[in-house]
Coordinates of C-alpha atoms and ligand atoms in Angstrom, one line a residue:
M29 CA 134.5 145.0 84.7
N30 CA 131.2 143.2 85.2
K31 CA 128.8 145.2 87.4
K32 CA 125.6 143.7 88.7
M33 CA 122.7 145.7 87.3
L34 CA 119.9 147.0 89.5
S35 CA 116.4 145.8 89.0
H36 CA 115.1 149.0 87.2
E37 CA 118.2 149.0 85.0
I38 CA 117.4 145.5 83.9
V39 CA 113.7 146.3 83.2
D40 CA 114.5 149.6 81.4
G41 CA 117.4 148.2 79.4
F42 CA 116.0 144.9 78.3
T43 CA 114.0 145.8 75.2
A44 CA 117.0 147.6 73.8
A45 CA 119.1 144.6 74.8
I46 CA 117.1 142.4 72.5
R47 CA 117.0 144.9 69.7
E48 CA 120.8 145.6 69.8
Q49 CA 121.7 141.9 70.2
Q50 CA 123.3 142.3 73.6
I51 CA 121.4 139.1 74.3
Y52 CA 122.9 136.0 72.8
L53 CA 123.1 132.3 73.4
C54 CA 125.6 129.9 74.8
Y55 CA 125.3 126.1 74.2
Q56 CA 126.3 123.4 76.7
V57 CA 126.7 120.0 75.3
Q58 CA 125.2 116.8 76.7
I59 CA 127.3 113.7 76.4
N60 CA 126.8 110.0 76.7
H61 CA 129.4 109.2 79.3
S62 CA 129.7 105.6 78.1
T63 CA 130.4 106.4 74.5
G64 CA 131.7 110.0 74.6
R65 CA 129.2 110.9 71.9
M66 CA 127.0 114.1 71.9
V67 CA 123.3 113.5 72.5
G68 CA 122.1 117.1 72.7
A69 CA 122.8 120.6 74.0
E70 CA 121.1 123.2 76.1
A71 CA 120.7 126.8 74.9
L72 CA 121.5 129.3 77.8
M73 CA 120.8 133.0 77.7
R74 CA 123.6 135.5 78.1
W75 CA 123.5 139.3 78.3
E76 CA 126.5 141.4 77.5
H77 CA 125.6 144.9 78.5
P78 CA 127.7 147.7 76.8
D79 CA 128.2 149.5 80.2
F80 CA 127.7 146.8 82.9
G81 CA 129.4 143.9 81.2
L82 CA 128.3 140.2 81.3
Q83 CA 125.2 139.5 83.3
L84 CA 124.3 136.2 84.8
P85 CA 120.9 134.7 84.0
S86 CA 120.3 133.9 87.7
D87 CA 120.6 137.7 88.3
F88 CA 118.4 139.0 85.5
I89 CA 115.9 136.2 84.7
P90 CA 114.0 136.5 88.0
I91 CA 113.6 140.2 87.4
L92 CA 112.4 139.6 83.8
E93 CA 109.9 137.1 85.2
E94 CA 108.6 139.6 87.7
H95 CA 108.0 142.2 85.0
D96 CA 106.5 140.0 82.4
L97 CA 109.5 140.4 80.1
I98 CA 110.6 136.8 80.2
Y99 CA 108.2 135.7 77.5
S100 CA 109.7 138.0 74.8
A101 CA 113.2 136.8 76.0
D102 CA 112.3 133.1 75.7
I103 CA 110.7 133.6 72.3
Y104 CA 113.8 135.4 71.2
V105 CA 116.0 132.5 72.4
F106 CA 113.7 130.0 70.7
E107 CA 113.9 131.9 67.4
S108 CA 117.7 132.3 67.7
V109 CA 118.0 128.5 68.2
C110 CA 115.9 127.9 65.1
R111 CA 117.9 130.4 63.1
F112 CA 121.1 128.6 64.1
L113 CA 119.8 125.1 63.3
R114 CA 118.5 126.4 59.9
K115 CA 122.0 127.7 59.2
C116 CA 123.5 124.3 60.2
L117 CA 121.1 122.4 58.0
N118 CA 121.8 124.6 55.1
D119 CA 125.5 124.2 55.5
G120 CA 125.3 120.4 56.0
V121 CA 126.5 120.6 59.7
P122 CA 125.1 117.6 61.6
I123 CA 122.9 118.8 64.4
V124 CA 121.7 117.5 67.8
P125 CA 118.4 118.2 69.6
I126 CA 118.6 121.6 71.4
S127 CA 116.8 122.2 74.7
V128 CA 115.4 125.6 75.5
N129 CA 114.2 126.8 78.8
M130 CA 110.6 127.6 79.3
S131 CA 109.7 129.9 82.2
R132 CA 106.4 129.2 83.9
Y133 CA 105.5 132.8 83.2
D134 CA 105.7 132.0 79.5
V135 CA 102.3 130.2 79.7
F136 CA 100.4 132.7 81.9
N137 CA 98.5 134.9 79.5
H138 CA 100.7 133.9 76.5
D139 CA 100.1 131.3 73.8
Y140 CA 103.7 130.0 74.1
V141 CA 103.0 126.8 72.2
E142 CA 101.3 128.5 69.3
E143 CA 104.1 131.1 69.0
I144 CA 107.0 128.6 69.0
E145 CA 105.2 126.5 66.5
N146 CA 104.9 129.5 64.1
I147 CA 108.6 130.1 64.5
R148 CA 109.6 126.5 64.1
N149 CA 107.5 126.2 60.9
R150 CA 108.9 129.5 59.5
Y151 CA 112.5 128.1 59.8
G152 CA 111.4 124.6 58.8
I153 CA 113.1 122.8 61.7
P154 CA 111.9 119.2 62.4
V155 CA 110.4 119.1 65.8
K156 CA 112.7 116.3 67.0
F157 CA 115.5 118.8 67.2
L158 CA 113.8 121.0 69.8
R159 CA 113.2 120.2 73.4
I160 CA 111.4 122.2 76.0
E161 CA 112.7 122.3 79.6
I162 CA 110.2 123.0 82.3
T163 CA 110.8 123.1 86.1
E164 CA 109.0 121.4 88.9
S165 CA 108.0 124.7 90.2
S166 CA 106.1 125.4 87.0
A167 CA 103.4 123.4 88.6
I168 CA 103.1 125.9 91.4
G169 CA 101.2 128.2 89.0
G170 CA 98.6 125.5 88.5
M171 CA 99.0 121.8 87.9
K172 CA 96.2 121.8 85.3
L173 CA 97.7 124.5 83.2
M174 CA 101.0 122.8 83.2
I175 CA 99.5 119.4 82.3
D176 CA 97.7 121.1 79.5
V177 CA 100.8 122.9 78.2
I178 CA 102.8 119.6 78.3
D179 CA 100.1 117.8 76.5
R180 CA 100.0 120.4 73.7
L181 CA 103.8 120.4 73.4
K182 CA 103.8 116.6 73.2
T183 CA 101.0 116.4 70.7
R184 CA 103.1 118.6 68.4
G185 CA 106.0 116.3 68.9
Y186 CA 108.3 118.2 71.3
V187 CA 110.3 116.3 73.8
V188 CA 109.5 117.8 77.2
E189 CA 112.1 117.7 79.9
M190 CA 111.7 118.2 83.7
D191 CA 114.6 120.5 84.7
D192 CA 116.2 120.6 88.1
F193 CA 114.5 117.5 89.3
G194 CA 115.3 116.2 92.7
S195 CA 115.2 119.5 94.6
G196 CA 112.4 118.2 96.8
Y197 CA 110.6 115.1 97.8
S198 CA 107.3 116.4 96.5
S199 CA 109.0 115.8 93.1
L200 CA 107.9 112.2 92.8
N201 CA 104.3 113.2 93.0
I202 CA 104.7 116.0 90.6
L203 CA 106.5 113.7 88.2
K204 CA 103.6 111.3 88.4
N205 CA 101.2 113.9 87.2
L206 CA 103.4 115.7 84.7
N207 CA 103.9 113.4 81.7
V208 CA 107.5 114.4 80.8
D209 CA 109.8 112.5 78.4
M210 CA 113.1 113.2 80.2
I211 CA 114.3 114.2 83.5
K212 CA 117.2 116.4 84.3
L213 CA 118.7 115.7 87.6
D214 CA 120.8 118.5 89.0
I215 CA 123.4 116.8 91.2
G216 CA 124.7 120.2 92.5
F217 CA 123.2 119.4 95.9
L218 CA 125.8 116.6 96.3
D219 CA 128.5 119.3 96.9
G220 CA 131.0 117.0 95.3
G221 CA 130.4 114.1 97.6
I222 CA 128.6 111.0 96.3
R223 CA 128.8 108.9 99.4
G224 CA 126.3 108.9 102.3
R225 CA 122.9 110.4 102.2
G226 CA 123.2 112.4 99.0
G227 CA 124.3 109.3 97.1
I228 CA 121.4 107.3 98.5
I229 CA 118.8 109.9 97.6
L230 CA 120.4 110.1 94.1
S231 CA 120.2 106.4 93.5
S232 CA 116.6 106.3 94.6
V233 CA 115.7 109.1 92.3
V234 CA 117.5 107.4 89.4
Q235 CA 115.8 104.1 90.2
M236 CA 112.5 105.9 90.3
A237 CA 113.0 107.5 86.9
K238 CA 113.9 104.1 85.4
W239 CA 110.9 102.7 87.0
L240 CA 108.7 105.3 85.3
G241 CA 110.6 104.6 82.1
T242 CA 112.0 108.1 81.8
P243 CA 115.5 108.7 80.6
L244 CA 117.7 110.9 82.8
I245 CA 120.3 113.5 82.2
A246 CA 122.6 114.3 85.1
E247 CA 123.4 118.0 85.2
G248 CA 126.1 119.9 87.0
V249 CA 128.6 117.1 86.7
E250 CA 132.0 118.5 87.4
T251 CA 134.2 115.5 88.2
M252 CA 134.9 112.1 86.7
E253 CA 134.0 110.4 90.0
Q254 CA 130.5 111.9 89.8
A255 CA 130.1 110.9 86.2
D256 CA 131.2 107.4 86.9
Y257 CA 128.9 107.1 89.8
M258 CA 126.0 108.3 87.7
K259 CA 126.9 105.7 85.1
S260 CA 127.0 103.0 87.8
L261 CA 123.4 103.9 88.6
G262 CA 122.5 103.5 84.9
C263 CA 122.4 107.2 84.1
N264 CA 124.8 107.8 81.2
Y265 CA 123.8 111.2 79.9
I266 CA 125.8 114.0 81.4
Q267 CA 125.8 117.8 81.1
G268 CA 128.4 119.7 83.1
F269 CA 131.7 121.4 83.3
L270 CA 133.4 118.0 83.3
Y271 CA 132.8 117.8 79.5
A272 CA 132.2 121.5 78.6
R273 CA 131.1 124.8 79.9
P274 CA 128.4 126.7 78.0
M275 CA 130.1 127.9 74.8
P276 CA 129.3 130.6 72.3
E277 CA 127.6 129.8 69.0
D278 CA 130.7 129.7 66.8
E279 CA 132.6 127.4 69.2
F280 CA 129.5 125.1 69.4
L281 CA 129.3 125.0 65.6
Q282 CA 132.9 123.7 65.6
T283 CA 132.0 121.1 68.3
L284 CA 129.0 119.9 66.3
R285 CA 131.3 119.4 63.3
Q286 CA 134.0 117.5 65.3
T287 CA 132.1 115.4 67.8
E288 CA 130.3 112.2 67.0
H289 CA 126.6 112.2 67.7
E290 CA 124.0 109.7 68.8
P291 CA 120.3 109.8 69.6
T292 CA 119.1 109.6 73.2
V293 CA 117.4 106.3 73.7
P294 CA 113.6 106.7 73.8
A295 CA 111.8 105.9 77.0
M296 CA 112.6 102.3 78.1
R297 CA 109.7 100.0 78.4
L298 CA 109.2 99.4 82.1
I299 CA 108.8 95.8 81.4
E300 CA 112.4 95.7 80.3
A301 CA 113.7 98.3 82.7
M302 CA 112.6 96.5 85.8
D303 CA 113.6 93.3 87.3
A304 CA 110.3 92.3 88.9
G305 CA 112.1 89.7 91.0
K306 CA 113.7 92.5 93.0
F307 CA 110.3 93.2 94.5
W308 CA 110.6 90.1 96.6
D309 CA 113.9 91.0 98.0
P310 CA 113.3 93.0 101.1
D311 CA 116.7 94.8 100.8
S312 CA 116.4 95.8 97.2
M313 CA 116.1 99.4 96.1
E314 CA 112.8 98.5 94.4
T315 CA 111.4 97.5 97.8
L316 CA 112.8 100.6 99.4
I317 CA 111.1 102.8 96.8
F318 CA 107.9 100.8 96.9
S319 CA 107.6 101.2 100.7
N320 CA 108.9 104.7 101.0
F321 CA 108.8 106.9 97.9
V322 CA 105.5 106.2 96.2
G323 CA 101.9 106.6 97.2
A324 CA 99.5 103.8 97.9
A325 CA 100.5 101.0 95.6
A326 CA 99.9 97.3 95.0
L327 CA 101.4 94.5 92.9
F328 CA 99.1 91.9 91.6
T329 CA 99.0 89.3 88.9
Y330 CA 96.4 89.0 86.1
Q331 CA 95.8 85.9 84.1
E332 CA 92.7 85.2 82.0
G333 CA 90.2 87.0 84.2
K334 CA 91.8 86.1 87.5
T335 CA 93.7 88.5 89.7
E336 CA 95.7 88.0 92.9
I337 CA 97.3 90.6 95.1
L338 CA 101.0 89.8 95.7
R339 CA 102.2 92.8 97.6
V340 CA 100.9 96.1 98.9
N341 CA 102.7 98.9 100.7
E342 CA 101.6 100.4 104.0
K343 CA 100.1 103.5 102.3
Y344 CA 97.9 101.1 100.4
T345 CA 96.2 99.7 103.4
R346 CA 95.9 103.2 104.9
E347 CA 94.3 104.5 101.7
L348 CA 91.6 101.8 101.9
A349 CA 90.9 103.1 105.4
M350 CA 89.4 99.7 106.4
N351 CA 92.0 99.0 109.1
L352 CA 93.2 95.9 107.2
S353 CA 96.7 94.7 107.5
A354 CA 98.9 93.9 104.5
Q355 CA 98.7 90.2 105.4
E356 CA 94.9 90.4 105.2
V357 CA 95.0 92.0 101.8
I358 CA 97.6 89.7 100.2
G359 CA 96.2 86.7 98.4
L360 CA 92.8 88.4 97.9
D361 CA 91.3 88.4 94.5
P362 CA 90.2 92.0 93.9
R363 CA 87.5 90.5 91.6
Q364 CA 85.6 89.4 94.6
E365 CA 85.2 93.0 95.7
L366 CA 83.7 94.1 92.4
D367 CA 80.3 93.6 91.0
E368 CA 79.8 92.6 87.4
E369 CA 79.7 96.2 86.1
N370 CA 82.8 97.3 88.0
W371 CA 84.8 94.2 87.2
E372 CA 84.2 94.9 83.5
I373 CA 85.6 98.4 83.9
Y374 CA 88.6 97.1 85.8
E375 CA 89.4 94.3 83.6
S376 CA 89.1 96.4 80.4
A377 CA 91.6 98.8 82.0
I378 CA 94.0 95.9 82.7
K379 CA 93.6 94.7 79.1
K380 CA 94.2 98.2 77.8
A381 CA 97.4 98.5 80.0
I382 CA 98.6 95.2 78.6
S383 CA 98.0 96.0 74.9
S384 CA 99.2 99.6 75.1
H385 CA 102.2 99.1 77.4
D386 CA 101.1 102.3 78.9
E387 CA 99.5 103.5 82.2
V388 CA 95.8 103.2 82.2
S389 CA 93.5 104.7 84.9
C390 CA 90.0 103.7 85.9
E391 CA 87.6 104.2 88.8
T392 CA 85.7 101.3 90.4
W393 CA 83.4 100.8 93.3
R394 CA 84.3 98.0 95.7
N395 CA 82.7 96.2 98.5
L396 CA 85.2 95.7 101.2
H397 CA 84.9 93.9 104.4
S398 CA 87.0 94.1 107.5
K399 CA 86.6 92.9 111.1
C400 CA 86.9 96.4 112.3
C401 CA 84.8 98.4 109.9
G402 CA 82.3 95.8 108.7
N403 CA 81.1 96.2 105.1
D404 CA 81.9 99.3 103.2
H405 CA 81.4 100.6 99.7
I406 CA 84.4 102.5 98.5
C407 CA 85.5 104.0 95.2
I408 CA 89.1 103.5 94.1
R409 CA 90.9 105.3 91.3
S410 CA 93.6 103.0 90.0
F411 CA 96.6 103.8 87.7
I412 CA 97.6 100.5 86.2
R413 CA 100.9 99.5 84.6
V414 CA 102.1 96.2 83.4
I415 CA 105.7 95.6 84.6
G416 CA 106.3 92.1 83.6
C417 CA 104.8 89.1 82.0
A418 CA 105.4 85.4 81.8
G419 CA 103.2 83.5 79.3
K420 CA 99.7 84.5 79.9
Q421 CA 100.4 85.8 83.3
H422 CA 101.0 89.5 83.8
L423 CA 102.5 91.3 86.7
I424 CA 100.8 94.5 87.3
Y425 CA 101.6 97.6 89.3
A426 CA 98.7 99.8 90.5
M427 CA 98.8 103.1 92.3
V428 CA 95.5 103.7 94.0
Q429 CA 93.6 106.6 95.4
N430 CA 90.5 106.3 97.6
I431 CA 88.1 108.8 96.1
T432 CA 85.0 107.8 97.9
A433 CA 84.7 111.1 99.7
E434 CA 85.2 112.9 96.3
K435 CA 82.5 110.7 94.8
K436 CA 79.9 110.6 97.4
N437 CA 77.8 113.6 96.9
Y438 CA 75.7 115.3 99.6
R439 CA 72.8 113.0 98.8
D440 CA 74.8 109.8 99.4
L441 CA 76.1 111.1 102.7
Y442 CA 72.6 111.9 103.7
D443 CA 71.5 108.4 102.9
S444 CA 74.4 106.6 104.5
D445 CA 73.8 108.5 107.7
R446 CA 70.1 107.6 107.7
R447 CA 70.3 105.3 110.8
F448 CA 71.7 108.2 112.7
R449 CA 69.7 110.9 111.2
F450 CA 66.3 109.4 111.7
A451 CA 66.8 108.8 115.3
T452 CA 68.5 112.0 116.1
E453 CA 66.2 114.3 114.2
Q454 CA 63.3 112.8 116.1
I455 CA 64.6 112.9 119.6
N456 CA 66.5 116.1 119.3
V457 CA 70.0 114.8 120.0
Y458 CA 73.3 115.1 118.4
A459 CA 75.0 111.8 117.7
W460 CA 78.3 110.6 116.3
E461 CA 80.6 107.6 116.2
Y462 CA 84.2 107.5 117.2
T463 CA 86.7 104.9 116.0
F464 CA 89.5 104.3 118.5
A465 CA 92.0 102.9 116.2
T466 CA 91.9 105.8 113.8
K467 CA 90.8 108.6 116.1
E468 CA 88.2 109.4 113.5
M469 CA 84.8 110.8 114.4
R470 CA 81.8 110.6 112.1
P471 CA 79.1 113.1 113.0
C472 CA 75.4 112.9 112.3
F473 CA 73.7 115.2 109.9
R474 CA 72.6 117.5 112.6
C475 CA 76.1 118.0 114.0
M476 CA 77.4 118.8 110.5
R477 CA 74.6 121.3 109.9
D478 CA 74.6 123.0 113.3
L479 CA 78.3 122.9 114.1
G480 CA 79.6 123.0 110.5
L481 CA 81.6 119.7 110.9
P482 CA 82.8 117.7 107.9
A483 CA 81.5 114.2 107.4
L484 CA 84.8 112.8 108.8
V485 CA 86.7 114.5 111.6
R486 CA 90.3 113.2 112.0
N487 CA 92.3 113.3 115.1
Y488 CA 89.2 113.8 117.2
P489 CA 88.6 115.7 119.5
E490 CA 91.5 118.1 118.7
P491 CA 89.8 120.0 115.8
L492 CA 86.8 120.7 118.0
I493 CA 88.9 122.0 120.8
E494 CA 90.8 124.1 118.4
A495 CA 87.6 125.5 117.0
K496 CA 86.5 126.2 120.6
I497 CA 83.4 124.0 120.2
I498 CA 84.7 122.2 123.2
P499 CA 86.0 124.9 125.6
E500 CA 89.6 124.7 126.6
D501 CA 88.9 124.2 130.3
F502 CA 86.9 121.1 129.4
A503 CA 89.4 119.7 126.9
G504 CA 91.4 117.8 129.5
M505 CA 88.4 116.1 130.9
Y506 CA 87.1 115.3 127.5
R507 CA 90.3 113.8 126.3
D508 CA 90.4 111.7 129.5
W509 CA 86.9 110.4 128.7
L510 CA 88.1 109.1 125.3
R511 CA 91.1 107.5 126.9
R512 CA 89.0 105.7 129.5
L513 CA 86.7 104.5 126.8
A514 CA 89.6 103.3 124.8
D515 CA 90.8 101.5 127.9
G516 CA 87.6 99.6 128.0
E517 CA 85.1 101.6 130.0
E518 CA 81.6 100.8 128.8
H519 CA 79.7 104.1 129.6
I520 CA 80.6 107.6 130.4
E521 CA 78.2 110.4 131.0
G522 CA 78.5 114.0 132.0
V523 CA 77.9 117.6 131.2
V524 CA 80.0 119.6 128.7
P525 CA 79.3 123.2 127.8
L526 CA 79.6 123.7 124.1
T527 CA 80.8 126.7 122.0
I528 CA 81.8 130.1 123.3
G529 CA 78.2 130.5 124.4
R530 CA 78.9 127.6 126.8
I531 CA 75.6 126.0 126.1
P532 CA 75.3 123.0 128.5
F533 CA 74.8 119.6 126.9
Y534 CA 74.5 116.2 128.5
F535 CA 77.0 113.8 126.9
R536 CA 76.6 110.0 126.8
Y537 CA 79.2 107.5 125.4
T538 CA 78.6 103.8 124.9
T539 CA 81.4 101.5 123.7
E540 CA 81.2 98.8 121.2
F541 CA 83.7 95.8 121.6
D542 CA 84.8 93.2 119.1
E543 CA 84.5 89.5 119.8
T544 CA 87.8 89.5 121.7
G545 CA 86.6 92.3 124.0
K546 CA 88.7 95.0 122.4
P547 CA 87.0 98.4 122.2
L548 CA 86.2 99.3 118.6
K549 CA 84.0 102.3 118.5
A550 CA 82.3 104.6 120.9
Y551 CA 78.8 106.0 120.1
G552 CA 78.4 109.5 121.5
S553 CA 75.4 111.6 121.9
A554 CA 74.7 115.1 123.2
T555 CA 71.3 116.5 124.3
L556 CA 70.7 120.1 125.2
I557 CA 69.9 120.6 128.9
S558 CA 66.9 122.7 128.9
E559 CA 65.9 125.2 131.6
E560 CA 63.2 122.8 132.8
D561 CA 65.6 120.0 133.3
G562 CA 67.9 122.1 135.3
Ligands
C2E6 P1 119.5 125.7 84.3 O1 118.4 125.6 83.2 O2 119.5 124.6 85.3 O3 120.8 125.7 83.5 C1 122.0 125.0 83.9 C2 122.9 126.0 84.6 O4 123.9 125.2 85.3 C3 123.6 126.9 83.7 O5 123.8 128.1 84.4 C4 124.9 126.2 83.5 O6 125.9 127.1 83.1 C5 125.2 125.7 84.8 N1 126.1 124.5 84.8 C6 126.2 123.6 83.8 N2 127.1 122.7 84.2 C7 127.6 123.0 85.4 C8 128.5 122.4 86.3 O7 129.2 121.4 86.0 N3 128.7 123.0 87.5 C9 128.0 124.1 87.9 N4 128.3 124.7 89.0 N5 127.1 124.7 87.0 C10 126.9 124.2 85.8 P2 123.4 129.5 83.7 O8 123.7 129.5 82.3 O9 124.0 130.6 84.6 O10 121.8 129.5 83.8 C11 121.2 129.6 85.1 C12 119.7 129.4 85.0 O11 119.1 130.5 84.3 C13 119.3 128.2 84.2 O12 119.4 127.1 85.0 C14 117.9 128.6 83.8 O13 117.0 128.3 84.9 C15 118.0 130.0 83.6 N6 118.1 130.3 82.2 C16 119.2 130.3 81.4 N7 118.8 130.6 80.1 C17 117.5 130.7 80.1 C18 116.5 131.0 79.0 O14 116.8 131.2 77.9 N8 115.2 131.1 79.4 C19 114.8 131.0 80.7 N9 113.5 131.1 81.0 N10 115.7 130.7 81.7 C20 117.0 130.6 81.4
CA7 CA1 117.6 124.2 82.0
CA8 CA1 118.9 122.5 85.4

């Protein structure tokens, strides 16, 4: 009897559908698997068309989104939920928080937050009974917009949930930026099986969520085995066919009357959620996540003005870009790298993280030294969290980003390249340095200006070959030069025609070695071969 509607039938019929109440809601309960009590429910849209029968949201919602009709639909759903909750409150029916779905299109060109606030106030529903579900893909439309919407929802007291979490690895990064209160993990991708890879991914994600201090709801749970497995991972909240399918309003009303309720536990404090000792166990899940699933991160202790790095992951040393090994970083006191002013900024961020139990971010300039790169001045943005404490000593987890490039403006760059620039501008040569270990090339000001190169060229010389600055028929020879230099040759010279104009330049390379005789960098220069020379 149910017939799938065509796109134009959906668009044409939808306004009447709302007016004539063909659109209605089903509710699907969320249960604490450990206690059997209800902790919430999700409102799901249904469309019973008089001619075409019941329509699935997955069929008509994308069409509504495409045609900017989803906003009125979602507002209609929100109001229906408020009306239902008002009725329950009036009749003395105990209620649970209801989650409603927000489409990312709801916030483009619409003041969604203002509108739902008006409705909620009109029905006098306490905000703790309403939750907003957003999806990871919402951020596609613009991270900033999403961060702003979440902020505004949270300021007004709404619990914000990340729906369909775990559909991609990028998730962890998005999660880091979107400050949600709860995560809904769709376990549909397990296809029933909890063993093997799926199970491992799942347990990492659960661990990650715990680590961030965010409660989880497992969605799409169909079997007792799945529910028990989720419980074993510490995720007790379940929404799925195992407990109940989405049910119409009157049936949900009965369920509300008959089932015991309990509140969802507010975000656990990391400090309680995490067993810091596990960080030292190389086989623990914490270690696995630390090394594989998060960005550049470090663990250090702080005690009365003293800091000491305990552990860093590989991405951390890469982020510093100083070619330091983890062994060289461990045991360092970051304070030594900071001047008075920057230490003050850093320490006050640590203190704030301690007193607020929250993540605090700051930006500090550091003086780093490594054998390979000498002294460097870099700017680090840190996100600091306290994850444990013993007496006056605090264990701190910091995610870091090297934002030096972001910070250094054109002027700085110009200055730092002075040694090159002066020489090269005078004698009319192009100059650059090439670091063997990282395959990074730093061009002089003139190269940047005339060839349009960035301040740092990675994977040199490939980008220049791709851009046809170095012609293809010379690429092989040129790569071979770099290989020979890396193998220890001290000088190489020769002619290379540059750009599609094939303008001939005389190239010279000189290698710099470290004290053990290992090649570190090559200094390159190129001079135009003028007619007279030839
Ligand atoms: P969703 O938000 O992820 O909703 C959960 C979907 O999973 C629901 O499908 C629900 O019926 C289904 N489900 C629940 N438990 C199980 C289970 O154990 N096994 C399986 N296989 N499925 C389960 P539904 O109701 O068809 O909704 C589909 C999607 O449509 C929703 O996914 C949501 O993205 C969207 N949607 C539904 N209502 C609304 C709404 O009011 N507004 C917006 N913007 N989107 C909505
Ligand atoms: Ca949802
Ligand atoms: Ca979902």
